[in-house]
Amino acid sequence: MKTSLFIALLVTASAATLSANAQMYQWKDSAGRTVISDTPPPGSAKSVKSVAGTQPAPAAASTEKPAEAAKTTAEKDMEFKKRQQDAKDKADKDAKEQAATAEKKENCERARRNLSALESNQPLSQLDENGQPKAMDNSQRGQEMERARKVVADSCK
């Protein structure tokens, strides 16, 4: 009988100790509703108080990160517009880079065709001051080939 009485007292003492250590928390969630729970509130809770009479666990001890303060609709709208503008700027920059690359490639090809025509030794002509065609002599062809080689070197890097 003594052992059963001892076990009963031990179980009762254990239950009393466990219930005394239980922590209850009350806080307002992000929607403004009051929440009462035995688990610590998330970091985004507005105000926290202990219902069981003991101090609530410090927020740093919780495993969750404290959430940023709730943003107003205007702040969210500004962030959205900024993201949209950044995306537009990036798309414009990419389009300009693609156009510049395509133009550089086209200029390179044009310069190579011009040099090839000059090196082919076929008769070529230039327009004079009056807009009339004038046949190129060998010195003019040599000068034009040098200029064309420089253009190819610059355009086809």
C-alpha positions as YAML, in Angstrom:
chain: A
units: angstrom
residues:
- id: 1
  name: MET
  ca: [0.00, 0.00, 0.00]
- id: 2
  name: LYS
  ca: [2.84, 2.35, 0.80]
- id: 3
  name: THR
  ca: [4.36, 1.92, -2.66]
- id: 4
  name: SER
  ca: [1.06, 2.59, -4.44]
- id: 5
  name: LEU
  ca: [0.55, 5.72, -2.28]
- id: 6
  name: PHE
  ca: [4.13, 6.80, -3.04]
- id: 7
  name: ILE
  ca: [3.59, 6.30, -6.81]
- id: 8
  name: ALA
  ca: [0.28, 8.21, -6.69]
- id: 9
  name: LEU
  ca: [1.97, 11.14, -4.92]
- id: 10
  name: LEU
  ca: [4.86, 11.05, -7.38]
- id: 11
  name: VAL
  ca: [2.49, 11.13, -10.39]
- id: 12
  name: THR
  ca: [0.49, 14.00, -8.83]
- id: 13
  name: ALA
  ca: [3.63, 16.00, -8.08]
- id: 14
  name: SER
  ca: [4.92, 15.45, -11.62]
- id: 15
  name: ALA
  ca: [1.63, 16.59, -13.15]
- id: 16
  name: ALA
  ca: [1.56, 19.69, -10.94]
- id: 17
  name: THR
  ca: [5.14, 20.53, -11.85]
- id: 18
  name: LEU
  ca: [4.52, 20.13, -15.56]
- id: 19
  name: SER
  ca: [1.39, 22.27, -15.55]
- id: 20
  name: ALA
  ca: [3.17, 24.98, -13.55]
- id: 21
  name: ASN
  ca: [5.92, 25.12, -16.18]
- id: 22
  name: ALA
  ca: [3.49, 25.35, -19.10]
- id: 23
  name: GLN
  ca: [3.73, 28.72, -20.79]
- id: 24
  name: MET
  ca: [0.71, 30.38, -22.38]
- id: 25
  name: TYR
  ca: [1.09, 33.31, -24.77]
- id: 26
  name: GLN
  ca: [-1.41, 35.87, -25.97]
- id: 27
  name: TRP
  ca: [-0.72, 38.14, -28.94]
- id: 28
  name: LYS
  ca: [-2.29, 39.93, -31.88]
- id: 29
  name: ASP
  ca: [-1.52, 38.46, -35.29]
- id: 30
  name: SER
  ca: [-1.01, 40.44, -38.50]
- id: 31
  name: ALA
  ca: [-4.77, 40.45, -39.16]
- id: 32
  name: GLY
  ca: [-5.41, 41.98, -35.72]
- id: 33
  name: ARG
  ca: [-6.96, 38.84, -34.19]
- id: 34
  name: THR
  ca: [-6.10, 37.85, -30.63]
- id: 35
  name: VAL
  ca: [-4.35, 34.48, -30.45]
- id: 36
  name: ILE
  ca: [-3.80, 32.44, -27.27]
- id: 37
  name: SER
  ca: [-1.43, 29.52, -27.55]
- id: 38
  name: ASP
  ca: [1.13, 27.45, -25.64]
- id: 39
  name: THR
  ca: [3.69, 27.97, -28.44]
- id: 40
  name: PRO
  ca: [5.67, 31.20, -28.69]
- id: 41
  name: PRO
  ca: [4.34, 33.72, -31.20]
- id: 42
  name: PRO
  ca: [6.07, 34.29, -34.55]
- id: 43
  name: GLY
  ca: [8.37, 37.27, -34.84]
- id: 44
  name: SER
  ca: [5.64, 39.27, -36.62]
- id: 45
  name: ALA
  ca: [3.36, 39.36, -33.54]
- id: 46
  name: LYS
  ca: [2.44, 42.92, -32.58]
- id: 47
  name: SER
  ca: [2.22, 42.62, -28.80]
- id: 48
  name: VAL
  ca: [2.99, 39.59, -26.64]
- id: 49
  name: LYS
  ca: [2.07, 38.87, -23.06]
- id: 50
  name: SER
  ca: [2.26, 35.80, -20.94]
- id: 51
  name: VAL
  ca: [-1.09, 34.45, -19.81]
- id: 52
  name: ALA
  ca: [0.32, 32.04, -17.19]
- id: 53
  name: GLY
  ca: [1.90, 34.88, -15.22]
- id: 54
  name: THR
  ca: [5.49, 34.24, -16.23]
- id: 55
  name: GLN
  ca: [7.49, 36.25, -18.71]
- id: 56
  name: PRO
  ca: [7.27, 35.20, -22.36]
- id: 57
  name: ALA
  ca: [10.33, 33.73, -23.98]
- id: 58
  name: PRO
  ca: [12.50, 36.39, -25.57]
- id: 59
  name: ALA
  ca: [12.03, 36.82, -29.32]
- id: 60
  name: ALA
  ca: [15.72, 36.12, -29.98]
- id: 61
  name: ALA
  ca: [15.35, 32.65, -28.46]
- id: 62
  name: SER
  ca: [12.71, 31.71, -31.00]
- id: 63
  name: THR
  ca: [13.93, 29.84, -34.06]
- id: 64
  name: GLU
  ca: [11.95, 32.05, -36.45]
- id: 65
  name: LYS
  ca: [13.37, 35.29, -37.82]
- id: 66
  name: PRO
  ca: [11.45, 38.39, -36.88]
- id: 67
  name: ALA
  ca: [9.51, 39.48, -39.94]
- id: 68
  name: GLU
  ca: [9.84, 42.95, -41.35]
- id: 69
  name: ALA
  ca: [7.31, 45.50, -40.26]
- id: 70
  name: ALA
  ca: [4.11, 45.27, -42.27]
- id: 71
  name: LYS
  ca: [4.37, 47.39, -45.41]
- id: 72
  name: THR
  ca: [1.67, 49.81, -46.43]
- id: 73
  name: THR
  ca: [-0.11, 49.49, -49.73]
- id: 74
  name: ALA
  ca: [1.70, 52.59, -51.00]
- id: 75
  name: GLU
  ca: [5.10, 51.06, -50.14]
- id: 76
  name: LYS
  ca: [4.17, 47.79, -51.86]
- id: 77
  name: ASP
  ca: [2.97, 49.74, -54.90]
- id: 78
  name: MET
  ca: [6.23, 51.73, -55.03]
- id: 79
  name: GLU
  ca: [8.29, 48.53, -54.81]
- id: 80
  name: PHE
  ca: [6.19, 46.95, -57.59]
- id: 81
  name: LYS
  ca: [6.65, 49.99, -59.84]
- id: 82
  name: LYS
  ca: [10.39, 50.00, -59.12]
- id: 83
  name: ARG
  ca: [10.64, 46.31, -60.08]
- id: 84
  name: GLN
  ca: [8.68, 47.01, -63.27]
- id: 85
  name: GLN
  ca: [10.95, 49.95, -64.17]
- id: 86
  name: ASP
  ca: [14.08, 47.89, -63.45]
- id: 87
  name: ALA
  ca: [12.80, 45.09, -65.69]
- id: 88
  name: LYS
  ca: [11.99, 47.58, -68.46]
- id: 89
  name: ASP
  ca: [15.43, 49.21, -68.16]
- id: 90
  name: LYS
  ca: [17.12, 45.81, -68.33]
- id: 91
  name: ALA
  ca: [15.08, 44.82, -71.40]
- id: 92
  name: ASP
  ca: [15.93, 48.14, -73.11]
- id: 93
  name: LYS
  ca: [19.62, 47.71, -72.32]
- id: 94
  name: ASP
  ca: [19.60, 44.15, -73.68]
- id: 95
  name: ALA
  ca: [17.82, 45.29, -76.86]
- id: 96
  name: LYS
  ca: [20.37, 48.08, -77.40]
- id: 97
  name: GLU
  ca: [23.25, 45.67, -76.88]
- id: 98
  name: GLN
  ca: [21.76, 43.22, -79.38]
- id: 99
  name: ALA
  ca: [21.21, 46.01, -81.94]
- id: 100
  name: ALA
  ca: [24.78, 47.25, -81.47]
- id: 101
  name: THR
  ca: [26.14, 43.71, -81.89]
- id: 102
  name: ALA
  ca: [24.09, 43.17, -85.05]
- id: 103
  name: GLU
  ca: [25.21, 46.54, -86.49]
- id: 104
  name: LYS
  ca: [28.86, 45.78, -85.72]
- id: 105
  name: LYS
  ca: [28.56, 42.39, -87.44]
- id: 106
  name: GLU
  ca: [26.91, 43.97, -90.50]
- id: 107
  name: ASN
  ca: [29.63, 46.67, -90.69]
- id: 108
  name: CYS
  ca: [32.31, 43.99, -90.50]
- id: 109
  name: GLU
  ca: [30.74, 41.99, -93.33]
- id: 110
  name: ARG
  ca: [30.36, 45.12, -95.48]
- id: 111
  name: ALA
  ca: [34.00, 46.10, -94.90]
- id: 112
  name: ARG
  ca: [35.17, 42.58, -95.82]
- id: 113
  name: ARG
  ca: [33.12, 42.61, -99.04]
- id: 114
  name: ASN
  ca: [34.53, 46.02, -99.94]
- id: 115
  name: LEU
  ca: [38.11, 44.83, -99.31]
- id: 116
  name: SER
  ca: [37.45, 41.68, -101.34]
- id: 117
  name: ALA
  ca: [36.18, 43.76, -104.26]
- id: 118
  name: LEU
  ca: [39.25, 46.00, -104.11]
- id: 119
  name: GLU
  ca: [41.61, 43.01, -104.02]
- id: 120
  name: SER
  ca: [39.91, 41.28, -106.96]
- id: 121
  name: ASN
  ca: [41.76, 43.43, -109.58]
- id: 122
  name: GLN
  ca: [38.56, 43.99, -111.52]
- id: 123
  name: PRO
  ca: [38.08, 47.50, -112.89]
- id: 124
  name: LEU
  ca: [36.45, 49.80, -110.32]
- id: 125
  name: SER
  ca: [35.35, 53.40, -110.47]
- id: 126
  name: GLN
  ca: [34.70, 56.23, -108.02]
- id: 127
  name: LEU
  ca: [32.46, 59.23, -108.32]
- id: 128
  name: ASP
  ca: [34.25, 62.52, -108.86]
- id: 129
  name: GLU
  ca: [33.23, 65.96, -107.55]
- id: 130
  name: ASN
  ca: [30.54, 66.28, -110.22]
- id: 131
  name: GLY
  ca: [29.05, 62.85, -109.46]
- id: 132
  name: GLN
  ca: [30.47, 61.29, -112.63]
- id: 133
  name: PRO
  ca: [32.13, 57.82, -112.48]
- id: 134
  name: LYS
  ca: [35.90, 57.89, -112.82]
- id: 135
  name: ALA
  ca: [38.04, 54.73, -113.20]
- id: 136
  name: MET
  ca: [40.44, 53.94, -110.34]
- id: 137
  name: ASP
  ca: [44.12, 53.73, -111.09]
- id: 138
  name: ASN
  ca: [46.52, 51.44, -109.16]
- id: 139
  name: SER
  ca: [47.60, 54.10, -106.62]
- id: 140
  name: GLN
  ca: [43.99, 54.95, -105.76]
- id: 141
  name: ARG
  ca: [43.18, 51.23, -105.47]
- id: 142
  name: GLY
  ca: [46.17, 50.75, -103.10]
- id: 143
  name: GLN
  ca: [45.04, 53.68, -100.93]
- id: 144
  name: GLU
  ca: [41.47, 52.36, -100.83]
- id: 145
  name: MET
  ca: [42.72, 48.84, -99.94]
- id: 146
  name: GLU
  ca: [44.76, 50.24, -97.01]
- id: 147
  name: ARG
  ca: [41.74, 52.20, -95.80]
- id: 148
  name: ALA
  ca: [39.52, 49.11, -96.20]
- id: 149
  name: ARG
  ca: [41.99, 46.97, -94.24]
- id: 150
  name: LYS
  ca: [41.91, 49.48, -91.37]
- id: 151
  name: VAL
  ca: [38.11, 49.49, -91.42]
- id: 152
  name: VAL
  ca: [38.07, 45.66, -91.35]
- id: 153
  name: ALA
  ca: [40.52, 45.65, -88.45]
- id: 154
  name: ASP
  ca: [38.39, 48.15, -86.50]
- id: 155
  name: SER
  ca: [34.99, 46.67, -87.34]
- id: 156
  name: CYS
  ca: [35.81, 42.98, -86.92]
- id: 157
  name: LYS
  ca: [37.36, 42.95, -83.45]
...
